[in-house]
Amino acid sequence: MRLGIDVTLDYTIDGAADVLLLVEAAKGSDQRLELQDLRVYSNDPIRAVPGEDGIGQRCWARGDGPFRAEYRAIVEIVRSPVDLATLGDTPIRLMPPETIPYLLPSRYCESDRLEGFVQQKFADLTAGPLAVALTDWVSDHLTYACGTSTGTTTAMMTFAERRGVCRDYAHLLVALARAGGIPARCVSAYAPGVDPPDFHAVAELWIGGGWHLIDATRMASCADLVRVAVGRDATDIAFMTVFGSATLNWQNVAVTKLP
């Protein structure tokens, strides 16, 4: 699978402010960058820093008034689907140290408040079979509806409301997985067929000795996803963070399948 990515961000920064961009596709063994070009129109130089867990990179920029960023890329995805139900359990004490933070509650993924639900509803399941059951539950019980959540909506709020957008689906699946003893993190991604076209958020669960991408919205398969960044929740993977205030003028995210 080869994907073409075309992103334009056009904002007005209300006074001078630092801007953190997370829009570049991450290099990895399962996705190869054939072309990548990020252009930020600013009077100040940009600075790249490593992303969370060494995945991808963040770009620091400076905005003062009109702020525009353009990103183009061609990515080849070399990731094969995995039958999660066949993946076995790993005792928590034997998990790699880097997975442990993703077992703990975070600001938008209150996994500690969902432990009772997971223990009661999925008592006989662990590892891969539990991941499949949790994904199915989130997909079957939530309704995808734009405008029904905000930047402060948490997994518990989504659990109660039973509706949301990709960010909310990812938060709830991550929280449920952590409640069931599966390390889980949120991932910002590009994917074709996302409706409406936008930056996408999915979950990534550590099962059977490795990380596996899961889109509970069912809009994309793991073989269609281009990973950008990972983190505990949406706080860590926002495509643009302005340390000040900004007004959106225009934004476009286009992801297309290539021959």
mmCIF file of C-alpha atoms in Angstrom:
data_model
loop_
_atom_site.group_PDB
_atom_site.id
_atom_site.type_symbol
_atom_site.label_atom_id
_atom_site.label_comp_id
_atom_site.label_asym_id
_atom_site.label_seq_id
_atom_site.Cartn_x
_atom_site.Cartn_y
_atom_site.Cartn_z
ATOM 1 C CA MET A 1 0.000 0.000 0.000
ATOM 2 C CA ARG A 2 1.314 3.425 -1.034
ATOM 3 C CA LEU A 3 -0.358 6.579 0.215
ATOM 4 C CA GLY A 4 -0.033 10.196 -0.828
ATOM 5 C CA ILE A 5 -0.466 12.739 1.958
ATOM 6 C CA ASP A 6 -1.235 16.426 1.399
ATOM 7 C CA VAL A 7 -1.783 18.738 4.382
ATOM 8 C CA THR A 8 -2.258 22.496 4.614
ATOM 9 C CA LEU A 9 -2.686 24.381 7.877
ATOM 10 C CA ASP A 10 -3.611 28.064 7.694
ATOM 11 C CA TYR A 11 -4.005 29.900 11.013
ATOM 12 C CA THR A 12 -3.688 33.355 12.484
ATOM 13 C CA ILE A 13 -1.654 33.470 15.691
ATOM 14 C CA ASP A 14 -3.002 36.070 18.078
ATOM 15 C CA GLY A 15 0.304 37.646 19.018
ATOM 16 C CA ALA A 16 3.638 35.840 19.009
ATOM 17 C CA ALA A 17 3.520 32.223 20.211
ATOM 18 C CA ASP A 18 5.506 28.996 20.014
ATOM 19 C CA VAL A 19 3.867 26.269 17.927
ATOM 20 C CA LEU A 20 4.476 22.522 18.185
ATOM 21 C CA LEU A 21 3.630 20.586 15.015
ATOM 22 C CA LEU A 22 3.109 16.815 14.828
ATOM 23 C CA VAL A 23 2.280 16.223 11.185
ATOM 24 C CA GLU A 24 5.229 14.285 9.742
ATOM 25 C CA ALA A 25 4.847 10.561 9.067
ATOM 26 C CA ALA A 26 7.166 8.523 11.258
ATOM 27 C CA LYS A 27 9.919 6.402 9.751
ATOM 28 C CA GLY A 28 9.750 2.744 10.753
ATOM 29 C CA SER A 29 10.186 -0.834 9.656
ATOM 30 C CA ASP A 30 6.475 -1.011 8.790
ATOM 31 C CA GLN A 31 6.271 2.275 6.850
ATOM 32 C CA ARG A 32 8.834 3.697 4.443
ATOM 33 C CA LEU A 33 9.019 7.336 3.432
ATOM 34 C CA GLU A 34 9.532 7.728 -0.310
ATOM 35 C CA LEU A 35 9.067 11.497 -0.172
ATOM 36 C CA GLN A 36 8.570 13.978 2.637
ATOM 37 C CA ASP A 37 8.486 17.769 2.631
ATOM 38 C CA LEU A 38 7.412 20.073 5.459
ATOM 39 C CA ARG A 39 7.318 23.810 4.859
ATOM 40 C CA VAL A 40 6.517 26.307 7.588
ATOM 41 C CA TYR A 41 6.106 29.936 6.564
ATOM 42 C CA SER A 42 7.581 31.879 9.456
ATOM 43 C CA ASN A 43 10.277 34.470 10.054
ATOM 44 C CA ASP A 44 11.869 32.223 12.682
ATOM 45 C CA PRO A 45 13.754 28.968 12.032
ATOM 46 C CA ILE A 46 12.044 25.668 12.799
ATOM 47 C CA ARG A 47 13.558 22.974 15.014
ATOM 48 C CA ALA A 48 12.960 19.213 14.910
ATOM 49 C CA VAL A 49 12.976 17.126 18.087
ATOM 50 C CA PRO A 50 12.368 13.368 18.591
ATOM 51 C CA GLY A 51 8.814 12.172 19.187
ATOM 52 C CA GLU A 52 7.506 10.144 22.118
ATOM 53 C CA ASP A 53 9.200 6.729 22.472
ATOM 54 C CA GLY A 54 11.542 7.739 19.638
ATOM 55 C CA ILE A 55 8.703 7.464 17.110
ATOM 56 C CA GLY A 56 8.529 10.247 14.527
ATOM 57 C CA GLN A 57 9.547 13.792 15.232
ATOM 58 C CA ARG A 58 8.018 17.020 16.456
ATOM 59 C CA CYS A 59 8.654 20.387 14.852
ATOM 60 C CA TRP A 60 8.937 23.598 16.856
ATOM 61 C CA ALA A 61 8.004 26.781 15.039
ATOM 62 C CA ARG A 62 7.214 30.377 15.923
ATOM 63 C CA GLY A 63 4.076 32.157 14.843
ATOM 64 C CA ASP A 64 3.165 35.834 14.892
ATOM 65 C CA GLY A 65 0.078 36.731 12.909
ATOM 66 C CA PRO A 66 -0.419 34.673 9.708
ATOM 67 C CA PHE A 67 0.887 31.112 10.148
ATOM 68 C CA ARG A 68 0.931 28.528 7.399
ATOM 69 C CA ALA A 69 2.375 25.010 7.227
ATOM 70 C CA GLU A 70 2.334 22.650 4.264
ATOM 71 C CA TYR A 71 3.233 18.958 4.393
ATOM 72 C CA ARG A 72 3.558 16.510 1.517
ATOM 73 C CA ALA A 73 4.600 12.860 1.691
ATOM 74 C CA ILE A 74 4.467 9.525 -0.090
ATOM 75 C CA VAL A 75 4.548 6.551 2.261
ATOM 76 C CA GLU A 76 4.754 2.842 1.528
ATOM 77 C CA ILE A 77 3.073 0.727 4.213
ATOM 78 C CA VAL A 78 4.603 -2.735 4.657
ATOM 79 C CA ARG A 79 2.470 -3.932 7.542
ATOM 80 C CA SER A 80 0.534 -7.190 7.300
ATOM 81 C CA PRO A 81 -2.721 -7.769 9.204
ATOM 82 C CA VAL A 82 -2.403 -9.926 12.318
ATOM 83 C CA ASP A 83 -5.087 -12.150 13.825
ATOM 84 C CA LEU A 84 -5.121 -10.591 17.289
ATOM 85 C CA ALA A 85 -7.200 -13.436 18.707
ATOM 86 C CA THR A 86 -4.197 -15.772 18.353
ATOM 87 C CA LEU A 87 -1.828 -13.608 20.416
ATOM 88 C CA GLY A 88 -1.004 -14.862 23.893
ATOM 89 C CA ASP A 89 -0.709 -13.214 27.276
ATOM 90 C CA THR A 90 2.418 -11.788 28.918
ATOM 91 C CA PRO A 91 2.485 -11.369 32.710
ATOM 92 C CA ILE A 92 2.796 -7.710 33.628
ATOM 93 C CA ARG A 93 5.981 -8.368 35.588
ATOM 94 C CA LEU A 94 7.635 -9.647 32.387
ATOM 95 C CA MET A 95 6.562 -6.794 30.114
ATOM 96 C CA PRO A 96 9.257 -4.427 28.753
ATOM 97 C CA PRO A 97 9.789 -1.342 30.948
ATOM 98 C CA GLU A 98 8.745 1.015 28.157
ATOM 99 C CA THR A 99 5.221 -0.475 28.127
ATOM 100 C CA ILE A 100 4.484 0.136 31.817
ATOM 101 C CA PRO A 101 3.426 3.829 31.499
ATOM 102 C CA TYR A 102 0.766 2.640 29.053
ATOM 103 C CA LEU A 103 -0.815 0.438 31.723
ATOM 104 C CA LEU A 104 -1.572 3.449 33.921
ATOM 105 C CA PRO A 105 -4.448 5.950 33.863
ATOM 106 C CA SER A 106 -3.870 9.268 32.093
ATOM 107 C CA ARG A 107 -5.728 12.546 31.813
ATOM 108 C CA TYR A 108 -8.193 11.432 29.129
ATOM 109 C CA CYS A 109 -8.037 7.662 29.683
ATOM 110 C CA GLU A 110 -9.262 6.961 33.224
ATOM 111 C CA SER A 111 -8.627 3.224 33.061
ATOM 112 C CA ASP A 112 -8.835 2.791 36.846
ATOM 113 C CA ARG A 113 -12.526 3.718 36.708
ATOM 114 C CA LEU A 114 -13.256 1.041 34.120
ATOM 115 C CA GLU A 115 -11.597 -1.931 35.809
ATOM 116 C CA GLY A 116 -14.843 -3.156 37.369
ATOM 117 C CA PHE A 117 -16.644 -3.070 34.022
ATOM 118 C CA VAL A 118 -13.878 -5.000 32.228
ATOM 119 C CA GLN A 119 -13.587 -7.591 34.997
ATOM 120 C CA GLN A 120 -17.331 -8.184 34.992
ATOM 121 C CA LYS A 121 -18.002 -8.045 31.251
ATOM 122 C CA PHE A 122 -14.865 -9.810 29.983
ATOM 123 C CA ALA A 123 -13.877 -11.921 32.984
ATOM 124 C CA ASP A 124 -12.607 -14.950 31.062
ATOM 125 C CA LEU A 125 -10.550 -13.097 28.426
ATOM 126 C CA THR A 126 -6.934 -11.906 28.306
ATOM 127 C CA ALA A 127 -4.433 -10.650 25.733
ATOM 128 C CA GLY A 128 -5.458 -11.058 22.076
ATOM 129 C CA PRO A 129 -8.992 -12.396 22.637
ATOM 130 C CA LEU A 130 -9.643 -9.570 25.115
ATOM 131 C CA ALA A 131 -8.337 -6.969 22.663
ATOM 132 C CA VAL A 132 -10.702 -8.274 19.971
ATOM 133 C CA ALA A 133 -13.663 -8.285 22.353
ATOM 134 C CA LEU A 134 -12.941 -4.752 23.590
ATOM 135 C CA THR A 135 -12.566 -3.439 20.041
ATOM 136 C CA ASP A 136 -15.853 -5.040 19.029
ATOM 137 C CA TRP A 137 -17.594 -3.605 22.082
ATOM 138 C CA VAL A 138 -16.381 -0.052 21.396
ATOM 139 C CA SER A 139 -17.251 -0.315 17.715
ATOM 140 C CA ASP A 140 -20.716 -1.751 18.397
ATOM 141 C CA HIS A 141 -21.702 0.543 21.269
ATOM 142 C CA LEU A 142 -20.488 3.939 20.043
ATOM 143 C CA THR A 143 -22.024 6.087 17.337
ATOM 144 C CA TYR A 144 -19.661 8.176 15.230
ATOM 145 C CA ALA A 145 -21.021 11.722 15.327
ATOM 146 C CA CYS A 146 -19.105 14.923 14.595
ATOM 147 C CA GLY A 147 -19.585 17.779 17.016
ATOM 148 C CA THR A 148 -20.732 15.597 19.906
ATOM 149 C CA SER A 149 -17.486 15.867 21.892
ATOM 150 C CA THR A 150 -14.870 18.505 22.673
ATOM 151 C CA GLY A 151 -11.163 18.684 23.382
ATOM 152 C CA THR A 152 -11.879 17.965 27.043
ATOM 153 C CA THR A 153 -14.023 14.845 26.548
ATOM 154 C CA THR A 154 -12.582 11.868 28.428
ATOM 155 C CA ALA A 155 -12.963 8.126 27.984
ATOM 156 C CA MET A 156 -15.432 7.986 30.883
ATOM 157 C CA MET A 157 -17.558 10.706 29.311
ATOM 158 C CA THR A 158 -17.571 8.796 26.018
ATOM 159 C CA PHE A 159 -18.429 5.576 27.882
ATOM 160 C CA ALA A 160 -21.476 7.350 29.303
ATOM 161 C CA GLU A 161 -22.544 9.233 26.166
ATOM 162 C CA ARG A 162 -21.846 6.327 23.742
ATOM 163 C CA ARG A 163 -20.911 8.658 20.882
ATOM 164 C CA GLY A 164 -17.971 10.657 19.615
ATOM 165 C CA VAL A 165 -15.287 10.967 16.948
ATOM 166 C CA CYS A 166 -12.089 9.015 16.291
ATOM 167 C CA ARG A 167 -10.301 10.596 19.258
ATOM 168 C CA ASP A 168 -13.066 9.389 21.574
ATOM 169 C CA TYR A 169 -13.071 5.866 20.130
ATOM 170 C CA ALA A 170 -9.309 5.683 20.643
ATOM 171 C CA HIS A 171 -9.484 7.026 24.195
ATOM 172 C CA LEU A 172 -12.151 4.541 25.232
ATOM 173 C CA LEU A 173 -10.430 1.523 23.685
ATOM 174 C CA VAL A 174 -7.117 2.525 25.262
ATOM 175 C CA ALA A 175 -8.734 2.993 28.678
ATOM 176 C CA LEU A 176 -10.558 -0.347 28.490
ATOM 177 C CA ALA A 177 -7.410 -2.169 27.382
ATOM 178 C CA ARG A 178 -5.360 -0.715 30.248
ATOM 179 C CA ALA A 179 -8.150 -1.680 32.648
ATOM 180 C CA GLY A 180 -7.760 -5.235 31.355
ATOM 181 C CA GLY A 181 -3.985 -5.334 31.832
ATOM 182 C CA ILE A 182 -3.021 -4.610 28.218
ATOM 183 C CA PRO A 183 -0.562 -1.732 27.588
ATOM 184 C CA ALA A 184 -2.277 0.699 25.233
ATOM 185 C CA ARG A 185 -1.395 4.055 23.713
ATOM 186 C CA CYS A 186 -3.029 6.583 21.419
ATOM 187 C CA VAL A 187 -1.687 7.107 17.908
ATOM 188 C CA SER A 188 -2.146 9.994 15.504
ATOM 189 C CA ALA A 189 -2.267 8.720 11.946
ATOM 190 C CA TYR A 190 -3.118 9.330 8.335
ATOM 191 C CA ALA A 191 -5.573 7.007 6.616
ATOM 192 C CA PRO A 192 -7.518 7.000 3.341
ATOM 193 C CA GLY A 193 -11.306 6.948 3.487
ATOM 194 C CA VAL A 194 -11.653 8.835 6.769
ATOM 195 C CA ASP A 195 -14.964 10.688 6.755
ATOM 196 C CA PRO A 196 -14.754 13.630 7.141
ATOM 197 C CA PRO A 197 -11.149 13.853 5.835
ATOM 198 C CA ASP A 198 -8.933 14.862 8.731
ATOM 199 C CA PHE A 199 -6.118 13.781 10.992
ATOM 200 C CA HIS A 200 -7.055 10.392 12.438
ATOM 201 C CA ALA A 201 -6.659 8.919 15.925
ATOM 202 C CA VAL A 202 -6.443 5.196 16.655
ATOM 203 C CA ALA A 203 -5.233 2.893 19.418
ATOM 204 C CA GLU A 204 -2.143 0.716 19.588
ATOM 205 C CA LEU A 205 -2.104 -2.256 21.964
ATOM 206 C CA TRP A 206 0.912 -4.260 23.146
ATOM 207 C CA ILE A 207 0.013 -7.942 22.805
ATOM 208 C CA GLY A 208 2.061 -11.046 22.097
ATOM 209 C CA GLY A 209 5.357 -9.211 22.317
ATOM 210 C CA GLY A 210 4.601 -6.273 20.024
ATOM 211 C CA TRP A 211 2.471 -3.205 19.290
ATOM 212 C CA HIS A 212 -0.611 -3.575 17.075
ATOM 213 C CA LEU A 213 -2.620 -0.732 15.528
ATOM 214 C CA ILE A 214 -6.410 -0.898 15.940
ATOM 215 C CA ASP A 215 -9.011 1.484 14.558
ATOM 216 C CA ALA A 216 -12.209 0.977 16.552
ATOM 217 C CA THR A 217 -14.128 3.290 14.180
ATOM 218 C CA ARG A 218 -13.624 0.616 11.480
ATOM 219 C CA MET A 219 -12.747 3.353 8.961
ATOM 220 C CA ALA A 220 -9.256 1.950 8.371
ATOM 221 C CA SER A 221 -7.417 -1.329 8.718
ATOM 222 C CA CYS A 222 -3.941 -1.579 10.219
ATOM 223 C CA ALA A 223 -2.561 -1.972 6.685
ATOM 224 C CA ASP A 224 -3.958 1.478 5.717
ATOM 225 C CA LEU A 225 -2.594 3.511 8.632
ATOM 226 C CA VAL A 226 0.431 5.790 8.526
ATOM 227 C CA ARG A 227 1.678 6.327 12.067
ATOM 228 C CA VAL A 228 2.623 9.916 12.968
ATOM 229 C CA ALA A 229 3.060 9.954 16.744
ATOM 230 C CA VAL A 230 2.228 7.980 19.876
ATOM 231 C CA GLY A 231 1.402 8.968 23.436
ATOM 232 C CA ARG A 232 -0.644 8.377 26.558
ATOM 233 C CA ASP A 233 -3.688 10.173 25.139
ATOM 234 C CA ALA A 234 -4.632 13.078 22.866
ATOM 235 C CA THR A 235 -2.499 15.480 24.891
ATOM 236 C CA ASP A 236 0.637 13.835 23.506
ATOM 237 C CA ILE A 237 -0.435 13.405 19.878
ATOM 238 C CA ALA A 238 -2.168 16.661 18.934
ATOM 239 C CA PHE A 239 -1.188 17.653 15.377
ATOM 240 C CA MET A 240 -0.761 21.281 16.433
ATOM 241 C CA THR A 241 -0.298 22.801 19.882
ATOM 242 C CA VAL A 242 -0.161 26.580 20.174
ATOM 243 C CA PHE A 243 1.350 27.994 23.353
ATOM 244 C CA GLY A 244 -0.914 30.997 23.094
ATOM 245 C CA SER A 245 -4.094 31.516 21.081
ATOM 246 C CA ALA A 246 -4.838 31.036 17.393
ATOM 247 C CA THR A 247 -7.705 31.259 14.913
ATOM 248 C CA LEU A 248 -8.271 28.640 12.220
ATOM 249 C CA ASN A 249 -8.575 30.130 8.736
ATOM 250 C CA TRP A 250 -8.451 26.976 6.636
ATOM 251 C CA GLN A 251 -7.230 23.416 7.000
ATOM 252 C CA ASN A 252 -7.009 20.517 4.564
ATOM 253 C CA VAL A 253 -5.959 16.895 5.041
ATOM 254 C CA ALA A 254 -6.024 14.654 1.966
ATOM 255 C CA VAL A 255 -4.847 11.025 1.956
ATOM 256 C CA THR A 256 -5.058 9.052 -1.290
ATOM 257 C CA LYS A 257 -4.117 5.552 -2.369
ATOM 258 C CA LEU A 258 -1.388 5.463 -5.010
ATOM 259 C CA PRO A 259 -0.505 2.798 -7.590
#
